Amino acid sequence: MRLALLQGTAFAYVPSVQGFMSLPENFCNATEHDSVPQEIYFGKLALLQGCLIASSFIPMFIGCTGLVGMLTKFIGPLTVSPLMLLLAFSQVDLMVTHISKHWVAIVQAVTLFATILYLAEVKIPIPGVKNRRFHWYKVNLFGQYPYLIAICTSWIFCIILTVFNLTPEGSAARVDKNISLQVIDESAWLGVPYPGKFGAPQFNLGLFLLFTLSAMTSVFESVGDYHAAARVSEERPPPSHAINRGILAEGLGSLISGLLGPGVGMTTHTENIGVIGVTRVASRWTMVMAGLFLIVLGLITKIGALLSTIPDPLVGGVLASSMAMVVGVAIANLQTVDMSLSRNMGVFGFSMMFGLIVPKYFNKFPVENAWSWLNQILNVLLQMPMFVGALCGCILDNTIGGATREQRGLRPRGEIYAGGIDECTYSFPPWAMNILNRIPGVQYIPCMPKEKKGTNRVGGEEIRL
């Protein structure tokens, strides 16, 4: 897209994995003290990988064909916001389970609130050199790294509790658990992922449908992220060919994740957009260097083993802070919706309530019929709050009248933006454009930048894009 965007793990895939693995036939009864044969958990990872690989072709197809523009005509904030809110709410039980293991989670929460709410504008003097002279730079460390500061502070606090034996053996706040130390000791220094590490990819229709739902969640979340990133970077809104390329890149990232990783897809990280707003740095090369740095860290297996010593209460806090960002984005998406209309309030309210009630019902009374494969698919989908809420919101928003597209938070049809392709941020460099323009048929590919003459009219005037 040629914006300073960062792709990473999509939390939308986590509930899909949890919902599928919670079914009786897939549930794992082993504890951390049990020895599980390698072929069992390798088989589960191969299943995740196979379904992720298959589902990754959905966003790639959407990006290649330009379907995202057609889908956004029907799927707006009143569909996406309930989906994201229910995604966050579905993780509450897991967060409470982890956080309630020890009061050290309070230290993390207090540190996070202090850095975000009270210390965000405080600048810390850091020594440096300017014009060959000693100089004190004032840096907004708390505003730029609130989550990192909160995690490191509480982690160090747990290390202190462990070193001085201020918490009993076996406590959830200790970092010297036998299993964690064993992982650090036995892990290699360097580990290079490769396709087929867990065996041949496997497939399950129910998990594939869930991953497809997660992929679509990420697609519509990312479309909003693209516009937010452009606004923060002081660029014009991204044209359709740039959005198509972004979705295509996310699908390709999910495919690579399915081939190399444990099976969770990729999405654009909203947190990075907030960092751009704070640092005022929107350079693509900054993201390139950050990406290379992350790849190098990912190859050093000891770092991952070290991160495994983070106590469970802090893991719950990390998940809570991540879901807090998801809730914030969901609420922000509603700012384009006219919520003063009873029609919009009803669509949003019913979507949320259906998303909370229906999964609870089918958890107690699962679907049972003669076809076991159909039972599995329906039970997984109907027990997913984000699927039920998004489906309800989409149907109601597109079947109930009484609101214009603008009042529903959708972009007006026929709206295009002025500016020639030569001055467009979202186009490739001139040398690349010259090569592409010589290839017959490239101008018909939806994800490729091209000179587009104004066929739409805005205010009676023809605009050239």
Tab-separated table of C-alpha atoms in Angstrom:
chain	number	residue	atom	x	y	z
A	1	MET	CA	0.000	0.000	0.000
A	2	ARG	CA	3.064	2.245	0.428
A	3	LEU	CA	1.919	3.352	3.886
A	4	ALA	CA	3.853	2.718	7.114
A	5	LEU	CA	1.768	-0.292	8.146
A	6	LEU	CA	2.759	-3.283	10.246
A	7	GLN	CA	1.258	-6.740	9.817
A	8	GLY	CA	1.199	-9.171	12.691
A	9	THR	CA	-0.815	-11.821	14.486
A	10	ALA	CA	-4.571	-11.344	14.138
A	11	PHE	CA	-6.424	-11.868	17.435
A	12	ALA	CA	-9.554	-12.618	15.391
A	13	TYR	CA	-8.176	-16.134	14.812
A	14	VAL	CA	-7.795	-16.914	18.526
A	15	PRO	CA	-11.523	-17.436	19.296
A	16	SER	CA	-11.810	-19.613	16.182
A	17	VAL	CA	-9.081	-21.923	17.453
A	18	GLN	CA	-10.546	-21.899	20.964
A	19	GLY	CA	-14.061	-22.675	19.722
A	20	PHE	CA	-12.907	-25.557	17.542
A	21	MET	CA	-10.579	-27.056	20.150
A	22	SER	CA	-13.260	-26.838	22.854
A	23	LEU	CA	-15.438	-29.369	21.034
A	24	PRO	CA	-15.460	-32.752	22.846
A	25	GLU	CA	-13.716	-34.573	19.985
A	26	ASN	CA	-10.892	-32.005	19.896
A	27	PHE	CA	-10.555	-31.083	23.559
A	28	CYS	CA	-7.167	-31.654	25.196
A	29	ASN	CA	-7.281	-33.087	28.721
A	30	ALA	CA	-3.505	-33.104	29.253
A	31	THR	CA	-1.856	-30.806	31.803
A	32	GLU	CA	1.598	-29.231	31.789
A	33	HIS	CA	2.826	-32.181	33.847
A	34	ASP	CA	1.718	-34.822	31.309
A	35	SER	CA	3.822	-36.150	28.453
A	36	VAL	CA	1.960	-35.933	25.138
A	37	PRO	CA	3.254	-37.883	22.112
A	38	GLN	CA	4.664	-35.612	19.436
A	39	GLU	CA	2.420	-36.970	16.697
A	40	ILE	CA	-0.679	-35.813	18.605
A	41	TYR	CA	0.177	-32.133	18.922
A	42	PHE	CA	1.964	-32.089	15.574
A	43	GLY	CA	-1.288	-33.374	14.082
A	44	LYS	CA	-3.265	-30.539	15.683
A	45	LEU	CA	-0.758	-27.960	14.433
A	46	ALA	CA	-0.887	-29.485	10.947
A	47	LEU	CA	-4.675	-29.153	11.063
A	48	LEU	CA	-4.411	-25.476	12.002
A	49	GLN	CA	-1.891	-24.902	9.247
A	50	GLY	CA	-3.957	-26.622	6.558
A	51	CYS	CA	-7.141	-24.698	7.383
A	52	LEU	CA	-5.221	-21.405	7.568
A	53	ILE	CA	-3.583	-22.036	4.184
A	54	ALA	CA	-6.993	-22.735	2.638
A	55	SER	CA	-8.635	-19.695	4.260
A	56	SER	CA	-5.769	-17.381	3.216
A	57	PHE	CA	-6.861	-17.680	-0.411
A	58	ILE	CA	-10.125	-15.890	0.470
A	59	PRO	CA	-8.540	-12.462	1.197
A	60	MET	CA	-6.090	-12.968	-1.682
A	61	PHE	CA	-9.011	-13.586	-4.038
A	62	ILE	CA	-10.831	-10.546	-2.642
A	63	GLY	CA	-7.745	-8.376	-3.185
A	64	CYS	CA	-7.029	-9.655	-6.697
A	65	THR	CA	-10.596	-9.249	-7.937
A	66	GLY	CA	-11.470	-5.997	-6.154
A	67	LEU	CA	-14.390	-7.609	-4.325
A	68	VAL	CA	-13.552	-5.652	-1.186
A	69	GLY	CA	-15.168	-2.591	-2.779
A	70	MET	CA	-18.341	-4.561	-3.450
A	71	LEU	CA	-18.378	-6.031	0.059
A	72	THR	CA	-17.941	-2.646	1.727
A	73	LYS	CA	-21.196	-1.575	0.062
A	74	PHE	CA	-23.041	-4.034	2.298
A	75	ILE	CA	-20.764	-4.448	5.320
A	76	GLY	CA	-20.307	-1.266	7.307
A	77	PRO	CA	-19.576	-0.147	10.864
A	78	LEU	CA	-22.881	-1.553	12.146
A	79	THR	CA	-21.611	-4.998	11.136
A	80	VAL	CA	-17.922	-4.638	11.942
A	81	SER	CA	-18.235	-2.891	15.327
A	82	PRO	CA	-20.448	-5.569	16.978
A	83	LEU	CA	-18.133	-8.204	15.528
A	84	MET	CA	-15.039	-6.602	17.080
A	85	LEU	CA	-16.730	-5.893	20.412
A	86	LEU	CA	-17.968	-9.475	20.690
A	87	LEU	CA	-14.491	-10.681	19.760
A	88	ALA	CA	-13.110	-8.796	22.762
A	89	PHE	CA	-15.937	-9.797	25.107
A	90	SER	CA	-15.477	-13.475	24.217
A	91	GLN	CA	-12.008	-13.312	25.767
A	92	VAL	CA	-13.174	-11.989	29.145
A	93	ASP	CA	-13.385	-15.419	30.800
A	94	LEU	CA	-9.881	-16.313	29.612
A	95	MET	CA	-8.518	-12.973	30.848
A	96	VAL	CA	-10.149	-13.392	34.258
A	97	THR	CA	-8.799	-16.953	34.528
A	98	HIS	CA	-5.227	-15.788	33.995
A	99	ILE	CA	-5.403	-12.505	35.907
A	100	SER	CA	-7.053	-14.065	38.971
A	101	LYS	CA	-4.105	-16.410	39.534
A	102	HIS	CA	-2.111	-13.706	41.344
A	103	TRP	CA	-2.420	-10.085	42.428
A	104	VAL	CA	0.721	-9.165	40.455
A	105	ALA	CA	-1.615	-8.400	37.547
A	106	ILE	CA	-2.643	-5.299	39.520
A	107	VAL	CA	0.933	-3.995	39.255
A	108	GLN	CA	0.756	-4.353	35.496
A	109	ALA	CA	-2.639	-2.644	35.306
A	110	VAL	CA	-1.576	0.275	37.514
A	111	THR	CA	1.616	0.772	35.497
A	112	LEU	CA	-0.292	0.688	32.214
A	113	PHE	CA	-2.928	3.166	33.388
A	114	ALA	CA	-0.253	5.466	34.791
A	115	THR	CA	1.781	5.532	31.574
A	116	ILE	CA	-1.227	5.975	29.267
A	117	LEU	CA	-3.381	8.362	31.302
A	118	TYR	CA	-1.034	10.338	33.545
A	119	LEU	CA	2.479	10.168	32.069
A	120	ALA	CA	1.693	10.219	28.345
A	121	GLU	CA	2.839	13.831	27.937
A	122	VAL	CA	5.851	13.635	30.273
A	123	LYS	CA	9.154	13.923	28.416
A	124	ILE	CA	12.280	12.219	29.742
A	125	PRO	CA	15.691	13.851	29.106
A	126	ILE	CA	18.104	11.520	27.293
A	127	PRO	CA	21.744	12.463	26.588
A	128	GLY	CA	22.945	12.615	22.998
A	129	VAL	CA	24.964	14.547	20.454
A	130	LYS	CA	23.707	17.416	18.319
A	131	ASN	CA	25.957	19.413	15.972
A	132	ARG	CA	28.963	17.638	17.512
A	133	ARG	CA	28.011	18.855	20.973
A	134	PHE	CA	26.535	17.194	23.995
A	135	HIS	CA	22.784	17.667	24.014
A	136	TRP	CA	19.849	16.583	26.147
A	137	TYR	CA	16.961	15.249	24.063
A	138	LYS	CA	13.495	15.225	25.588
A	139	VAL	CA	11.734	12.045	24.540
A	140	ASN	CA	8.149	11.022	25.208
A	141	LEU	CA	9.042	7.496	26.384
A	142	PHE	CA	5.856	6.880	28.376
A	143	GLY	CA	3.607	7.910	25.496
A	144	GLN	CA	5.513	5.863	22.928
A	145	TYR	CA	6.014	2.611	24.872
A	146	PRO	CA	3.183	2.283	27.443
A	147	TYR	CA	2.570	-1.444	26.890
A	148	LEU	CA	6.255	-2.350	26.791
A	149	ILE	CA	6.902	-0.373	29.988
A	150	ALA	CA	3.953	-1.996	31.784
A	151	ILE	CA	4.969	-5.533	30.772
A	152	CYS	CA	8.647	-5.054	31.629
A	153	THR	CA	7.882	-3.379	34.964
A	154	SER	CA	5.550	-6.142	36.132
A	155	TRP	CA	7.880	-8.834	34.767
A	156	ILE	CA	10.832	-7.386	36.701
A	157	PHE	CA	8.576	-7.210	39.761
A	158	CYS	CA	7.888	-10.947	39.393
A	159	ILE	CA	11.622	-11.632	39.080
A	160	ILE	CA	12.220	-9.742	42.338
A	161	LEU	CA	9.477	-11.750	44.074
A	162	THR	CA	11.122	-14.952	42.838
A	163	VAL	CA	14.737	-14.055	43.696
A	164	PHE	CA	13.923	-12.974	47.257
A	165	ASN	CA	11.350	-15.756	47.810
A	166	LEU	CA	8.596	-13.253	48.545
A	167	THR	CA	6.044	-15.555	46.989
A	168	PRO	CA	5.663	-19.294	47.786
A	169	GLU	CA	6.830	-22.138	45.585
A	170	GLY	CA	4.382	-22.950	42.820
A	171	SER	CA	2.938	-19.451	42.816
A	172	ALA	CA	1.677	-18.167	39.477
A	173	ALA	CA	3.883	-15.086	39.888
A	174	ARG	CA	7.169	-17.003	39.955
A	175	VAL	CA	9.404	-17.079	36.877
A	176	ASP	CA	11.463	-20.128	37.906
A	177	LYS	CA	8.919	-22.834	37.160
A	178	ASN	CA	10.562	-26.096	36.181
A	179	ILE	CA	8.786	-26.227	32.838
A	180	SER	CA	9.919	-22.685	31.891
A	181	LEU	CA	13.521	-23.331	32.885
A	182	GLN	CA	13.454	-26.595	30.959
A	183	VAL	CA	12.250	-24.807	27.826
A	184	ILE	CA	15.082	-22.265	28.080
A	185	ASP	CA	17.656	-24.984	28.675
A	186	GLU	CA	16.555	-27.305	25.873
A	187	SER	CA	15.715	-24.765	23.164
A	188	ALA	CA	18.242	-24.187	20.393
A	189	TRP	CA	19.839	-20.807	19.840
A	190	LEU	CA	18.714	-20.666	16.225
A	191	GLY	CA	15.568	-22.090	14.701
A	192	VAL	CA	14.524	-21.649	11.074
A	193	PRO	CA	10.882	-22.521	10.291
A	194	TYR	CA	10.153	-24.463	7.133
A	195	PRO	CA	7.060	-25.890	5.409
A	196	GLY	CA	6.092	-29.390	6.513
A	197	LYS	CA	7.743	-29.200	9.936
A	198	PHE	CA	4.575	-30.551	11.573
A	199	GLY	CA	3.733	-32.923	8.736
A	200	ALA	CA	1.460	-32.583	5.750
A	201	PRO	CA	-1.257	-29.888	6.242
A	202	GLN	CA	-4.666	-31.304	7.163
A	203	PHE	CA	-8.147	-29.953	6.569
A	204	ASN	CA	-11.400	-29.661	8.510
A	205	LEU	CA	-14.451	-27.937	7.040
A	206	GLY	CA	-15.671	-26.499	10.356
A	207	LEU	CA	-12.310	-24.946	11.248
A	208	PHE	CA	-11.921	-23.690	7.668
A	209	LEU	CA	-15.240	-21.825	7.924
A	210	LEU	CA	-14.182	-20.319	11.247
A	211	PHE	CA	-10.847	-19.200	9.810
A	212	THR	CA	-12.687	-17.746	6.820
A	213	LEU	CA	-14.832	-15.747	9.236
A	214	SER	CA	-11.690	-14.599	11.059
A	215	ALA	CA	-10.087	-13.644	7.735
A	216	MET	CA	-13.127	-11.560	6.772
A	217	THR	CA	-13.032	-9.923	10.195
A	218	SER	CA	-9.434	-8.927	9.585
A	219	VAL	CA	-10.259	-7.674	6.073
A	220	PHE	CA	-12.909	-5.220	7.217
A	221	GLU	CA	-10.901	-4.172	10.246
A	222	SER	CA	-7.932	-3.497	7.977
A	223	VAL	CA	-9.939	-1.344	5.573
A	224	GLY	CA	-10.685	0.975	8.477
A	225	ASP	CA	-7.028	0.813	9.544
A	226	TYR	CA	-5.888	1.882	6.076
A	227	HIS	CA	-7.998	5.021	6.200
A	228	ALA	CA	-6.881	5.731	9.768
A	229	ALA	CA	-3.219	5.307	8.805
A	230	ALA	CA	-3.664	7.658	5.851
A	231	ARG	CA	-5.322	10.244	8.068
A	232	VAL	CA	-2.588	10.046	10.720
A	233	SER	CA	0.122	10.157	8.037
A	234	GLU	CA	-1.550	13.244	6.491
A	235	GLU	CA	-2.141	11.462	3.196
A	236	ARG	CA	-5.319	11.436	1.139
A	237	PRO	CA	-7.687	8.462	1.639
A	238	PRO	CA	-6.381	5.314	-0.061
A	239	PRO	CA	-7.870	4.552	-3.496
A	240	SER	CA	-9.426	1.205	-4.283
A	241	HIS	CA	-6.319	-0.247	-5.973
A	242	ALA	CA	-4.243	0.434	-2.829
A	243	ILE	CA	-6.861	-1.170	-0.563
A	244	ASN	CA	-6.975	-4.203	-2.858
A	245	ARG	CA	-3.183	-4.505	-2.651
A	246	GLY	CA	-3.275	-4.269	1.115
A	247	ILE	CA	-5.849	-7.070	1.407
A	248	LEU	CA	-3.849	-9.155	-1.087
A	249	ALA	CA	-0.706	-8.666	1.023
A	250	GLU	CA	-2.529	-9.734	4.202
A	251	GLY	CA	-3.775	-12.874	2.500
A	252	LEU	CA	-0.243	-13.626	1.336
A	253	GLY	CA	1.011	-13.057	4.892
A	254	SER	CA	-1.568	-15.528	6.225
A	255	LEU	CA	-0.463	-18.048	3.601
A	256	ILE	CA	3.170	-17.707	4.708
A	257	SER	CA	2.042	-18.030	8.329
A	258	GLY	CA	0.183	-21.226	7.445
A	259	LEU	CA	3.257	-22.654	5.751
A	260	LEU	CA	5.779	-21.693	8.436
A	261	GLY	CA	3.971	-20.937	11.677
A	262	PRO	CA	1.570	-22.581	14.120
A	263	GLY	CA	-1.547	-21.390	12.303
A	264	VAL	CA	-2.814	-17.870	13.035
A	265	GLY	CA	-3.402	-15.345	10.279
A	266	MET	CA	-2.026	-11.873	9.696
A	267	THR	CA	-3.694	-8.478	9.908
A	268	THR	CA	-2.723	-4.815	10.060
A	269	HIS	CA	-1.927	-3.821	13.629
A	270	THR	CA	-3.973	-0.870	14.822
A	271	GLU	CA	-1.483	-0.151	17.622
A	272	ASN	CA	1.134	0.902	15.085
A	273	ILE	CA	-1.187	3.598	13.729
A	274	GLY	CA	-1.364	5.087	17.219
A	275	VAL	CA	2.424	5.037	17.410
A	276	ILE	CA	2.586	7.026	14.148
A	277	GLY	CA	0.291	9.625	15.691
A	278	VAL	CA	2.525	9.922	18.756
A	279	THR	CA	5.965	9.833	17.096
A	280	ARG	CA	4.936	11.643	13.876
A	281	VAL	CA	7.128	9.139	12.005
A	282	ALA	CA	5.325	7.689	8.980
A	283	SER	CA	8.329	6.448	7.020
A	284	ARG	CA	7.999	3.175	5.117
A	285	TRP	CA	11.725	2.500	5.601
A	286	THR	CA	11.224	2.668	9.360
A	287	MET	CA	8.735	-0.186	8.997
A	288	VAL	CA	11.130	-2.104	6.741
A	289	MET	CA	13.873	-1.923	9.377
A	290	ALA	CA	11.415	-2.889	12.123
A	291	GLY	CA	10.271	-5.871	10.047
A	292	LEU	CA	13.838	-7.093	9.500
A	293	PHE	CA	14.521	-6.676	13.228
A	294	LEU	CA	11.467	-8.773	14.120
A	295	ILE	CA	12.449	-11.490	11.631
A	296	VAL	CA	15.912	-11.750	13.187
A	297	LEU	CA	14.428	-11.967	16.696
A	298	GLY	CA	12.015	-14.646	15.484
A	299	LEU	CA	14.907	-16.831	14.336
A	300	ILE	CA	16.598	-16.688	17.764
A	301	THR	CA	14.727	-19.435	19.606
A	302	LYS	CA	16.128	-18.521	23.030
A	303	ILE	CA	14.200	-15.237	22.958
A	304	GLY	CA	10.910	-17.095	22.543
A	305	ALA	CA	11.921	-19.453	25.347
A	306	LEU	CA	12.722	-16.473	27.575
A	307	LEU	CA	9.303	-14.971	26.881
A	308	SER	CA	7.743	-18.226	28.093
A	309	THR	CA	8.816	-17.272	31.625
A	310	ILE	CA	6.260	-14.441	31.668
A	311	PRO	CA	3.808	-15.494	34.425
A	312	ASP	CA	0.230	-16.344	33.512
A	313	PRO	CA	-1.274	-13.312	35.298
A	314	LEU	CA	0.813	-11.045	33.061
A	315	VAL	CA	-0.247	-13.000	29.971
A	316	GLY	CA	-3.829	-12.239	30.945
A	317	GLY	CA	-2.905	-8.578	31.317
A	318	VAL	CA	-1.271	-8.528	27.882
A	319	LEU	CA	-4.396	-10.076	26.363
A	320	ALA	CA	-6.580	-7.566	28.216
A	321	SER	CA	-4.569	-4.600	26.914
A	322	SER	CA	-4.712	-5.996	23.366
A	323	MET	CA	-8.458	-6.489	23.568
A	324	ALA	CA	-8.765	-2.957	24.962
A	325	MET	CA	-7.313	-1.679	21.681
A	326	VAL	CA	-9.824	-3.794	19.757
A	327	VAL	CA	-12.689	-2.289	21.789
A	328	GLY	CA	-11.320	1.204	21.137
A	329	VAL	CA	-11.185	0.605	17.390
A	330	ALA	CA	-14.722	-0.828	17.421
A	331	ILE	CA	-16.077	2.252	19.186
A	332	ALA	CA	-14.101	4.549	16.869
A	333	ASN	CA	-15.712	2.873	13.833
A	334	LEU	CA	-19.114	4.013	15.092
A	335	GLN	CA	-18.178	7.686	14.903
A	336	THR	CA	-19.184	7.717	11.229
A	337	VAL	CA	-22.639	6.298	12.071
A	338	ASP	CA	-25.556	8.565	12.976
A	339	MET	CA	-26.377	6.969	16.319
A	340	SER	CA	-29.134	9.489	16.956
A	341	LEU	CA	-31.351	7.392	14.663
A	342	SER	CA	-33.389	4.789	16.544
A	343	ARG	CA	-32.925	2.534	13.526
A	344	ASN	CA	-29.118	2.464	13.947
A	345	MET	CA	-29.347	2.083	17.713
A	346	GLY	CA	-31.698	-0.868	17.254
A	347	VAL	CA	-29.436	-2.598	14.718
A	348	PHE	CA	-26.399	-2.203	16.951
A	349	GLY	CA	-28.229	-3.199	20.138
A	350	PHE	CA	-29.914	-6.282	18.672
A	351	SER	CA	-26.632	-7.406	17.077
A	352	MET	CA	-24.854	-7.230	20.419
A	353	MET	CA	-27.619	-9.005	22.331
A	354	PHE	CA	-27.995	-11.776	19.753
A	355	GLY	CA	-24.225	-12.211	19.744
A	356	LEU	CA	-24.263	-12.667	23.527
A	357	ILE	CA	-27.439	-14.754	23.938
A	358	VAL	CA	-27.451	-17.195	20.996
A	359	PRO	CA	-23.962	-18.687	21.653
A	360	LYS	CA	-24.839	-19.194	25.321
A	361	TYR	CA	-27.980	-21.090	24.301
A	362	PHE	CA	-26.181	-23.396	21.874
A	363	ASN	CA	-23.448	-24.009	24.440
A	364	LYS	CA	-26.116	-25.530	26.689
A	365	PHE	CA	-28.197	-27.116	23.910
A	366	PRO	CA	-25.919	-28.074	20.991
A	367	VAL	CA	-27.339	-28.892	17.562
A	368	GLU	CA	-27.915	-32.620	17.146
A	369	ASN	CA	-29.008	-34.294	13.927
A	370	ALA	CA	-28.127	-37.307	11.799
A	371	TRP	CA	-25.176	-35.641	10.057
A	372	SER	CA	-22.213	-35.383	12.412
A	373	TRP	CA	-20.240	-33.128	10.043
A	374	LEU	CA	-23.146	-30.670	9.935
A	375	ASN	CA	-23.439	-30.795	13.728
A	376	GLN	CA	-19.799	-29.826	14.084
A	377	ILE	CA	-20.033	-26.903	11.653
A	378	LEU	CA	-23.266	-25.493	13.118
A	379	ASN	CA	-22.137	-25.889	16.723
A	380	VAL	CA	-18.837	-24.136	16.049
A	381	LEU	CA	-20.453	-21.247	14.147
A	382	LEU	CA	-23.474	-20.775	16.421
A	383	GLN	CA	-21.280	-20.845	19.523
A	384	MET	CA	-19.098	-18.030	18.127
A	385	PRO	CA	-20.391	-14.660	19.421
A	386	MET	CA	-18.647	-12.652	16.709
A	387	PHE	CA	-20.211	-14.737	13.901
A	388	VAL	CA	-23.753	-14.491	15.298
A	389	GLY	CA	-23.443	-10.764	16.049
A	390	ALA	CA	-21.910	-9.881	12.679
A	391	LEU	CA	-24.470	-11.953	10.759
A	392	CYS	CA	-27.332	-10.330	12.647
A	393	GLY	CA	-25.893	-6.838	12.130
A	394	CYS	CA	-25.295	-7.395	8.404
A	395	ILE	CA	-28.822	-8.716	7.769
A	396	LEU	CA	-30.551	-5.983	9.783
A	397	ASP	CA	-28.418	-3.161	8.398
A	398	ASN	CA	-29.125	-4.149	4.787
A	399	THR	CA	-32.816	-4.991	5.123
A	400	ILE	CA	-34.118	-2.197	7.358
A	401	GLY	CA	-34.800	1.132	5.670
A	402	GLY	CA	-34.912	4.598	7.139
A	403	ALA	CA	-31.241	5.638	6.805
A	404	THR	CA	-28.996	6.847	4.001
A	405	ARG	CA	-25.595	5.304	3.301
A	406	GLU	CA	-23.923	8.267	5.009
A	407	GLN	CA	-26.089	7.783	8.113
A	408	ARG	CA	-25.126	4.085	8.131
A	409	GLY	CA	-21.432	5.058	8.092
A	410	LEU	CA	-20.834	3.910	4.516
A	411	ARG	CA	-18.883	5.835	1.904
A	412	PRO	CA	-21.123	7.649	-0.622
A	413	ARG	CA	-21.289	5.895	-3.981
A	414	GLY	CA	-19.473	7.580	-6.823
A	415	GLU	CA	-17.138	9.526	-4.543
A	416	ILE	CA	-13.605	9.827	-5.908
A	417	TYR	CA	-10.693	12.028	-5.011
A	418	ALA	CA	-8.758	14.520	-7.062
A	419	GLY	CA	-5.076	14.127	-7.883
A	420	GLY	CA	-3.056	12.719	-10.751
A	421	ILE	CA	-1.343	9.365	-10.579
A	422	ASP	CA	2.107	10.964	-10.877
A	423	GLU	CA	1.639	12.662	-7.525
A	424	CYS	CA	-0.140	9.766	-5.856
A	425	THR	CA	1.479	8.309	-2.751
A	426	TYR	CA	-0.139	4.954	-3.426
A	427	SER	CA	1.431	4.444	-6.864
A	428	PHE	CA	4.702	2.654	-7.483
A	429	PRO	CA	7.890	4.604	-8.325
A	430	PRO	CA	7.994	6.058	-11.896
A	431	TRP	CA	10.433	3.407	-13.171
A	432	ALA	CA	8.148	0.620	-11.948
A	433	MET	CA	5.070	2.319	-13.410
A	434	ASN	CA	6.813	2.664	-16.781
A	435	ILE	CA	7.485	-1.087	-16.826
A	436	LEU	CA	3.948	-1.983	-15.757
A	437	ASN	CA	2.339	0.335	-18.305
A	438	ARG	CA	4.116	-1.539	-21.097
A	439	ILE	CA	2.537	-4.849	-20.080
A	440	PRO	CA	-0.787	-5.425	-21.879
A	441	GLY	CA	-3.782	-5.886	-19.615
A	442	VAL	CA	-2.169	-4.589	-16.416
A	443	GLN	CA	-4.595	-1.674	-16.295
A	444	TYR	CA	-7.450	-4.149	-15.847
A	445	ILE	CA	-6.005	-5.715	-12.697
A	446	PRO	CA	-7.940	-4.204	-9.719
A	447	CYS	CA	-4.899	-4.129	-7.407
A	448	MET	CA	-2.582	-2.265	-9.822
A	449	PRO	CA	-2.364	1.558	-9.895
A	450	LYS	CA	-3.450	3.097	-13.168
A	451	GLU	CA	-4.459	6.376	-14.743
A	452	LYS	CA	-8.201	6.600	-14.286
A	453	LYS	CA	-10.243	9.171	-16.101
A	454	GLY	CA	-13.202	10.525	-14.241
A	455	THR	CA	-16.329	8.704	-15.258
A	456	ASN	CA	-18.040	9.615	-11.996
A	457	ARG	CA	-19.319	13.083	-11.377
A	458	VAL	CA	-19.244	14.838	-8.013
A	459	GLY	CA	-21.227	18.018	-7.787
A	460	GLY	CA	-21.785	18.021	-11.555
A	461	GLU	CA	-18.050	18.273	-12.310
A	462	GLU	CA	-15.922	15.558	-13.860
A	463	ILE	CA	-12.866	14.706	-11.767
A	464	ARG	CA	-9.740	13.018	-13.077
A	465	LEU	CA	-8.001	10.542	-10.760
